[in-house]
Tab-separated table of C-alpha atoms in Angstrom:
chain	number	residue	atom	x	y	z
A	1	MET	CA	20.483	-37.250	-29.135
A	2	LYS	CA	16.568	-36.927	-28.866
A	3	LEU	CA	15.622	-37.588	-32.708
A	4	LYS	CA	12.709	-39.450	-33.659
A	5	SER	CA	13.481	-39.968	-37.537
A	6	LEU	CA	16.788	-39.711	-38.123
A	7	LEU	CA	19.245	-42.410	-39.634
A	8	PHE	CA	23.334	-42.494	-39.159
A	9	GLY	CA	25.045	-43.983	-42.030
A	10	THR	CA	26.527	-43.595	-45.510
A	11	SER	CA	23.275	-42.075	-46.175
A	12	LEU	CA	20.400	-40.040	-44.259
A	13	SER	CA	16.626	-40.662	-44.695
A	14	LEU	CA	13.723	-39.869	-42.244
A	15	ILE	CA	12.102	-42.906	-40.699
A	16	PRO	CA	8.512	-42.259	-39.223
A	17	THR	CA	7.884	-42.751	-35.625
A	18	LEU	CA	5.124	-45.834	-35.041
A	19	THR	CA	2.745	-45.036	-32.343
A	20	ASN	CA	0.241	-47.591	-31.504
A	21	ALA	CA	0.880	-49.143	-34.931
A	22	GLN	CA	0.293	-46.033	-36.515
A	23	CYS	CA	2.373	-43.638	-38.406
A	24	VAL	CA	2.048	-40.037	-37.053
A	25	ALA	CA	2.826	-37.632	-39.774
A	26	THR	CA	4.659	-34.306	-38.620
A	27	THR	CA	6.511	-31.223	-40.064
A	28	ASP	CA	7.072	-29.711	-36.731
A	29	CYS	CA	10.914	-29.614	-36.270
A	30	ALA	CA	10.786	-29.365	-32.335
A	31	THR	CA	8.629	-32.399	-32.089
A	32	LEU	CA	10.911	-34.349	-34.199
A	33	GLY	CA	13.693	-33.254	-32.073
A	34	TYR	CA	15.653	-30.497	-33.934
A	35	THR	CA	15.802	-28.214	-31.043
A	36	GLU	CA	19.037	-26.203	-31.684
A	37	THR	CA	19.441	-22.939	-33.692
A	38	SER	CA	23.009	-24.389	-34.564
A	39	CYS	CA	25.712	-27.087	-33.268
A	40	PRO	CA	29.347	-26.780	-32.237
A	41	ASP	CA	31.553	-27.215	-35.337
A	42	GLY	CA	28.239	-28.002	-37.295
A	43	LYS	CA	28.341	-31.414	-35.601
A	44	GLY	CA	24.537	-32.078	-36.253
A	45	ILE	CA	21.730	-32.560	-38.753
A	46	ARG	CA	19.322	-29.743	-39.828
A	47	CYS	CA	15.827	-30.503	-39.647
A	48	PRO	CA	14.353	-30.906	-43.551
A	49	PHE	CA	11.209	-28.360	-42.802
A	50	GLY	CA	13.092	-25.522	-41.143
A	51	THR	CA	16.371	-23.769	-39.982
A	52	THR	CA	17.021	-25.585	-36.366
A	53	TYR	CA	19.405	-28.475	-35.890
A	54	ALA	CA	19.747	-31.605	-33.724
A	55	CYS	CA	23.420	-32.150	-31.952
A	56	CYS	CA	25.109	-34.975	-31.615
A	57	SER	CA	25.081	-35.366	-27.670
A	58	ASP	CA	28.859	-36.370	-27.269
A	59	ASN	CA	29.836	-33.360	-29.690
A	60	CYS	CA	27.986	-30.980	-27.392
A	61	ILE	CA	29.619	-32.325	-24.179
A	62	LYS	CA	33.003	-32.583	-26.110
A	63	SER	CA	32.538	-29.106	-27.073
A	64	GLY	CA	32.382	-27.693	-23.269
A	65	PHE	CA	28.232	-27.612	-23.396
A	66	LYS	CA	27.532	-29.596	-20.061
A	67	TYR	CA	25.691	-27.622	-17.632
A	68	THR	CA	21.693	-27.983	-17.276
A	69	CYS	CA	21.863	-25.058	-15.026
A	70	THR	CA	18.468	-26.157	-13.484
A	71	ASP	CA	19.151	-26.765	-10.002
A	72	GLU	CA	18.887	-24.711	-6.547
A	73	GLY	CA	20.569	-21.521	-6.688
A	74	TYR	CA	20.711	-21.394	-10.816
A	75	ALA	CA	19.163	-18.570	-12.721
A	76	GLY	CA	19.694	-19.808	-16.266
A	77	GLY	CA	22.289	-20.946	-18.620
A	78	VAL	CA	25.038	-18.675	-20.346
A	79	GLY	CA	24.748	-17.762	-24.089
A	80	GLN	CA	23.830	-20.379	-26.453
A	81	SER	CA	23.025	-23.803	-25.456
A	82	CYS	CA	23.517	-27.194	-27.243
A	83	ASN	CA	20.991	-30.090	-26.570
A	84	ASN	CA	19.585	-27.835	-23.549
A	85	GLN	CA	23.224	-27.509	-22.161
A	86	TYR	CA	25.533	-24.626	-21.699
A	87	THR	CA	28.986	-24.116	-21.176
A	88	SER	CA	28.526	-22.167	-17.973
A	89	CYS	CA	25.573	-21.152	-15.842
A	90	GLN	CA	24.123	-17.722	-14.308
A	91	CYS	CA	23.737	-18.003	-10.697
A	92	LYS	CA	21.084	-16.236	-8.563
A	93	SER	CA	21.582	-13.913	-5.471
A	94	GLY	CA	23.615	-15.563	-2.808
A	95	TYR	CA	25.229	-17.770	-5.011
A	96	LYS	CA	28.597	-17.864	-6.954
A	97	TRP	CA	29.874	-19.779	-10.169
A	98	ASN	CA	32.664	-21.615	-9.379
A	99	GLY	CA	33.635	-22.655	-12.962
A	100	SER	CA	31.598	-26.043	-12.696
A	101	SER	CA	28.684	-25.112	-10.101
A	102	CYS	CA	26.191	-22.523	-8.812
A	103	LYS	CA	27.420	-22.911	-4.939
A	104	LYS	CA	26.090	-20.776	-2.150
A	105	GLU	CA	28.386	-17.848	-1.155
A	106	SER	CA	30.029	-18.168	2.111
A	107	CYS	CA	30.125	-14.696	3.503
A	108	SER	CA	32.470	-13.651	6.563
A	109	SER	CA	30.214	-12.567	9.835
A	110	SER	CA	31.218	-9.171	8.440
A	111	TYR	CA	28.600	-9.123	6.172
A	112	LYS	CA	25.720	-8.771	8.503
A	113	TYR	CA	23.616	-5.953	7.331
A	114	THR	CA	20.856	-5.203	4.440
A	115	CYS	CA	21.173	-1.563	4.616
A	116	SER	CA	17.303	-1.179	4.254
A	117	GLY	CA	14.808	1.598	5.812
A	118	ILE	CA	14.446	5.401	5.386
A	119	GLU	CA	17.610	6.206	6.958
A	120	TYR	CA	19.539	4.436	4.821
A	121	SER	CA	20.840	5.418	1.214
A	122	LYS	CA	22.672	2.216	0.309
A	123	GLY	CA	25.326	-0.412	1.302
A	124	SER	CA	28.625	0.659	1.173
A	125	GLY	CA	31.366	-1.436	-0.888
A	126	THR	CA	30.066	-4.923	-2.550
A	127	ALA	CA	27.495	-7.183	-0.805
A	128	CYS	CA	27.726	-10.954	0.009
A	129	GLY	CA	24.564	-12.822	0.114
A	130	GLY	CA	22.696	-9.434	-0.183
A	131	LYS	CA	24.161	-8.073	2.872
A	132	TYR	CA	27.174	-5.501	3.426
A	133	ILE	CA	30.058	-4.766	5.855
A	134	SER	CA	28.544	-1.337	6.378
A	135	CYS	CA	25.790	0.923	5.050
A	136	ILE	CA	25.758	4.704	4.003
A	137	CYS	CA	22.975	6.855	5.578
A	138	THR	CA	20.840	9.488	4.165
A	139	SER	CA	21.266	13.052	4.956
A	140	GLY	CA	20.757	13.724	8.879
A	141	TYR	CA	22.223	10.463	10.003
A	142	GLU	CA	25.404	9.217	10.457
A	143	TRP	CA	26.752	5.356	10.472
A	144	LYS	CA	27.334	4.684	14.176
A	145	ASN	CA	27.320	1.600	16.542
A	146	GLY	CA	26.138	-0.942	13.409
A	147	LYS	CA	23.205	1.576	12.042
A	148	CYS	CA	22.131	5.014	10.981
A	149	GLU	CA	21.736	7.190	13.817
A	150	GLU	CA	20.477	10.773	13.894
A	151	GLN	CA	23.238	13.189	13.532
A	152	PRO	CA	23.514	14.945	16.868
A	153	GLY	CA	23.238	18.605	17.410
A	154	ILE	CA	19.641	18.852	15.024
A	155	THR	CA	18.799	22.428	13.813
A	156	LEU	CA	15.147	23.299	13.944
A	157	GLY	CA	14.127	26.115	12.103
A	158	VAL	CA	15.879	25.057	8.780
A	159	CYS	CA	14.521	22.187	6.371
A	160	THR	CA	16.861	19.302	7.288
A	161	GLY	CA	14.879	16.453	5.081
A	162	ARG	CA	13.977	14.348	8.337
A	163	VAL	CA	10.461	15.162	7.607
A	164	LYS	CA	10.246	11.794	5.646
A	165	ASN	CA	10.210	10.145	9.136
A	166	CYS	CA	7.026	12.142	9.842
A	167	LYS	CA	3.551	12.787	9.030
A	168	ILE	CA	0.719	15.307	9.542
A	169	ALA	CA	-0.521	15.195	13.202
A	170	ASP	CA	2.511	13.981	14.515
A	171	ILE	CA	4.451	15.529	17.454
A	172	LEU	CA	7.315	17.548	16.878
A	173	ASN	CA	9.912	16.917	19.830
A	174	SER	CA	12.836	19.305	21.124
A	175	ASP	CA	15.383	16.787	19.265
A	176	GLY	CA	13.700	17.146	15.763
A	177	SER	CA	12.051	13.478	16.276
A	178	CYS	CA	8.291	12.674	15.236
A	179	THR	CA	6.309	10.877	17.221
A	180	THR	CA	2.680	9.569	17.426
A	181	ASN	CA	2.305	9.889	21.096
A	182	LYS	CA	4.335	11.564	23.780
A	183	GLU	CA	7.463	9.443	24.643
A	184	ASN	CA	9.793	9.131	27.569
A	185	GLY	CA	12.931	11.497	27.073
A	186	LYS	CA	11.379	13.492	24.567
A	187	THR	CA	9.854	16.856	24.742
A	188	PRO	CA	7.003	18.053	22.410
A	189	ILE	CA	7.452	21.464	21.097
A	190	GLY	CA	4.182	21.397	18.487
A	191	ILE	CA	2.134	19.494	16.224
A	192	VAL	CA	2.823	18.675	12.176
A	193	ILE	CA	0.339	20.730	10.212
A	194	SER	CA	1.747	20.806	6.950
A	195	ILE	CA	4.664	18.794	4.877
A	196	LYS	CA	5.557	20.659	1.591
A	197	ASP	CA	8.489	19.940	-0.804
A	198	ASN	CA	10.731	17.852	1.871
A	199	CYS	CA	10.005	20.389	4.283
A	200	GLY	CA	7.718	20.183	7.586
A	201	TYR	CA	5.988	22.640	9.743
A	202	ALA	CA	4.730	22.204	13.047
A	203	MET	CA	2.444	24.302	15.258
A	204	THR	CA	2.179	25.321	18.702
A	205	ALA	CA	-0.407	23.474	20.619
A	206	SER	CA	-1.997	26.370	22.272
A	207	PRO	CA	-1.953	30.183	21.205
A	208	ILE	CA	1.135	32.357	22.370
A	209	ALA	CA	-0.456	35.541	22.163
A	210	LYS	CA	-4.631	36.521	22.029
A	211	GLY	CA	-6.388	39.733	20.857
A	212	ILE	CA	-3.572	40.713	18.900
A	213	ALA	CA	-3.083	42.648	15.458
A	214	TRP	CA	-1.457	41.979	12.345
A	215	SER	CA	-0.264	45.534	12.171
A	216	THR	CA	-1.286	49.173	12.684
A	217	GLU	CA	-0.269	50.301	9.067
A	218	ASP	CA	-1.204	49.788	5.763
A	219	PHE	CA	1.608	48.197	3.459
A	220	LEU	CA	1.835	45.712	1.100
A	221	HIS	CA	5.177	43.544	1.525
A	222	GLY	CA	5.301	41.854	-1.631
A	223	ASN	CA	3.065	39.142	-3.226
A	224	TYR	CA	-0.636	39.503	-2.287
A	225	PHE	CA	-3.616	36.686	-2.944
A	226	ALA	CA	-6.975	37.900	-3.677
A	227	THR	CA	-8.702	34.615	-3.302
A	228	TRP	CA	-8.573	31.335	-1.293
A	229	GLN	CA	-7.596	29.571	-3.947
A	230	ALA	CA	-4.772	31.562	-4.783
A	231	ALA	CA	-3.535	32.071	-0.978
A	232	ILE	CA	-3.434	28.061	-0.035
A	233	THR	CA	-0.408	28.160	-2.742
A	234	ASP	CA	1.848	30.257	-0.361
A	235	PHE	CA	3.894	28.371	2.200
A	236	ASN	CA	6.489	31.384	2.587
A	237	GLY	CA	5.550	31.809	6.115
A	238	CYS	CA	8.793	32.772	7.347
A	239	VAL	CA	9.909	34.842	4.329
A	240	ASN	CA	6.795	36.745	5.133
A	241	THR	CA	7.496	37.099	8.681
A	242	GLN	CA	10.852	38.283	8.087
A	243	LYS	CA	9.653	41.098	5.892
A	244	MET	CA	7.305	42.273	8.620
A	245	ILE	CA	9.960	42.752	11.313
A	246	GLN	CA	12.789	44.237	9.163
A	247	ARG	CA	10.380	46.976	8.235
A	248	ALA	CA	9.228	47.738	11.970
A	249	ASN	CA	8.937	47.366	15.489
A	250	ALA	CA	6.581	45.296	17.705
A	251	ASN	CA	4.470	48.370	17.947
A	252	VAL	CA	3.590	48.149	14.312
A	253	TYR	CA	3.945	44.381	13.911
A	254	PRO	CA	2.851	42.683	16.872
A	255	ALA	CA	1.952	39.394	15.376
A	256	ALA	CA	5.172	38.888	13.740
A	257	TRP	CA	7.433	40.017	16.580
A	258	ALA	CA	5.621	37.896	19.035
A	259	THR	CA	6.326	34.615	16.875
A	260	VAL	CA	10.027	35.548	16.379
A	261	ASN	CA	10.253	36.502	20.427
A	262	TYR	CA	8.952	32.936	21.123
A	263	ALA	CA	11.051	30.077	22.599
A	264	PRO	CA	9.619	26.982	24.492
A	265	SER	CA	11.891	26.280	27.367
A	266	ALA	CA	12.526	23.027	26.163
A	267	ALA	CA	14.187	24.642	22.930
A	268	PRO	CA	15.468	27.714	23.779
A	269	ALA	CA	17.788	27.925	20.877
A	270	THR	CA	15.045	28.199	18.939
A	271	LYS	CA	14.069	31.518	19.574
A	272	GLY	CA	14.008	33.679	15.821
A	273	LYS	CA	13.028	30.620	14.287
A	274	TRP	CA	9.423	30.745	14.654
A	275	CYS	CA	7.265	32.171	12.288
A	276	LEU	CA	3.491	33.402	11.057
A	277	PRO	CA	2.344	30.345	9.482
A	278	ALA	CA	1.499	30.934	5.717
A	279	ALA	CA	-2.320	30.489	4.441
A	280	GLY	CA	-1.175	27.140	2.706
A	281	MET	CA	-0.093	25.564	5.589
A	282	LEU	CA	-3.285	26.727	7.419
A	283	ASN	CA	-5.005	25.063	4.640
A	284	SER	CA	-3.384	21.723	5.611
A	285	LEU	CA	-4.331	22.161	8.980
A	286	TYR	CA	-7.830	22.685	8.118
A	287	ASN	CA	-7.943	19.627	6.001
A	288	ASN	CA	-6.167	17.444	8.497
A	289	LEU	CA	-8.058	19.301	11.684
A	290	ASP	CA	-9.561	16.139	13.324
A	291	ASN	CA	-6.414	14.325	13.507
A	292	ILE	CA	-4.392	17.306	14.411
A	293	ASN	CA	-6.795	18.156	17.126
A	294	ASP	CA	-6.466	14.781	18.484
A	295	THR	CA	-2.677	15.563	18.937
A	296	ILE	CA	-3.202	18.889	20.334
A	297	LEU	CA	-5.559	16.811	23.440
A	298	LYS	CA	-2.768	14.380	23.915
A	299	LEU	CA	-0.287	17.464	24.399
A	300	ASP	CA	-2.902	19.036	26.999
A	301	GLY	CA	-3.433	22.144	24.402
A	302	LYS	CA	-6.530	23.862	23.211
A	303	GLN	CA	-8.297	22.305	20.547
A	304	LEU	CA	-9.640	24.583	17.506
A	305	GLU	CA	-13.370	24.303	17.477
A	306	ASN	CA	-16.316	26.346	16.551
A	307	ASN	CA	-15.624	29.923	16.337
A	308	LYS	CA	-13.524	30.026	19.651
A	309	GLU	CA	-10.282	31.054	17.680
A	310	THR	CA	-8.693	32.575	14.480
A	311	ILE	CA	-5.413	32.519	13.754
A	312	TRP	CA	-3.306	35.064	11.771
A	313	SER	CA	-1.336	33.723	8.795
A	314	SER	CA	1.324	35.950	7.295
A	315	THR	CA	-0.048	35.719	3.646
A	316	GLU	CA	-1.566	39.133	2.594
A	317	PHE	CA	-4.706	39.754	0.715
A	318	ASN	CA	-3.821	43.332	-0.208
A	319	ASP	CA	-2.166	46.565	1.784
A	320	SER	CA	-4.725	46.503	4.539
A	321	VAL	CA	-5.873	43.004	4.795
A	322	ALA	CA	-4.426	39.506	5.845
A	323	TRP	CA	-5.545	36.046	5.624
A	324	THR	CA	-6.794	33.990	8.834
A	325	PHE	CA	-7.662	30.529	9.537
A	326	HIS	CA	-11.628	30.007	9.922
A	327	MET	CA	-13.406	27.067	10.495
A	328	TYR	CA	-16.492	27.736	8.480
A	329	LYS	CA	-14.931	29.172	5.129
A	330	ASP	CA	-13.674	27.954	1.982
A	331	GLY	CA	-10.013	26.072	2.422
A	332	GLY	CA	-10.418	27.078	5.891
A	333	LEU	CA	-9.296	30.839	5.461
A	334	GLU	CA	-11.125	34.263	5.994
A	335	TYR	CA	-9.274	37.739	5.389
A	336	TYR	CA	-9.827	40.545	7.971
A	337	SER	CA	-8.100	43.873	8.573
A	338	LYS	CA	-4.914	43.809	9.929
A	339	ASP	CA	-5.412	46.022	12.711
A	340	LEU	CA	-8.063	43.821	13.501
A	341	THR	CA	-8.131	42.378	17.734
A	342	THR	CA	-11.158	41.171	18.028
A	343	TYR	CA	-14.378	40.408	16.073
A	344	TYR	CA	-18.134	39.733	17.287
A	345	THR	CA	-18.112	36.501	15.199
A	346	ILE	CA	-14.724	35.273	16.823
A	347	SER	CA	-15.294	34.633	20.697
A	348	GLY	CA	-11.566	34.179	21.404
A	349	GLY	CA	-10.480	36.927	19.255
A	350	VAL	CA	-7.514	36.744	16.817
A	351	VAL	CA	-4.473	35.059	17.796
A	352	VAL	CA	-0.971	33.720	16.959
A	353	ARG	CA	-0.107	30.071	16.866
A	354	PRO	CA	3.721	30.300	15.536
A	355	ILE	CA	5.216	27.649	13.236
A	356	ILE	CA	8.667	26.292	12.863
A	357	ALA	CA	10.345	24.543	10.049
A	358	PHE	CA	12.142	21.365	10.279
């Protein structure tokens, strides 16, 4: 028992501690050895200057307070202490309390997966030593061959959630994967130009049609955007495109029909899933133009520079005017008459570069 001023017997008195033949007075209970808030069975002495106690060591041990809980693998004691000892201990991760000590968990060889990474949702079942027997995968992946693998049969043209593996200016391949560079065994179909609400949009590396009109009629299909600040909030490229093709044929809406009839040879099943980009997507293209142009070059596509090309969007200014991508305008946008096919400031005419969602 760590007491500096206690006397056991028929009477109790305080005995001052002598240090270097000099008495040092103190009223600090902890310094005097009164460190416990209470003692088992009341077997202890209360500090005369406060409410803490000094417990008899033998009584602490007899009452089960015998673990210091301070060695490797220990996180601390459980419950109240007595003389800085506990009845049981809390163990660190990878250790387990066996009734008398924290022992390193002995895991079978089946516990070998950490289940960490963007493809993984969490571990399956309980962990042992921070590892699991198997893992639960995120959407679009399945547990196979001891890891989360992409599910076969990727469907391009819809938001699958796999965009979390991609970034703007990445290459989108025909299998739905994104890569920074061209890779053996993968066929590029576009460049990621926009990511919005867990959905990605990739554009072709070159125009698929040039000198082509948006429409030959004046008609407003729904929402219109009278400023570029408003236009860049529109990401409904495929919704806008569907409204056009459902209204009339390719003679009336040549740009929209050019997109839905497009299908790269590497992904023929995507026919009907390509769309005119919305103004918000083209604004993202404008804001990331240098990186996207670098990727276009990797694919031997046609880079966007100067006034050589202006791209139709599916976003309307009014019934007779639509927004386009333009390199030298606010937000990368300019509006033109829907029946425009060429203009003196646009050396390459107005073009179609479709996008596909993934």
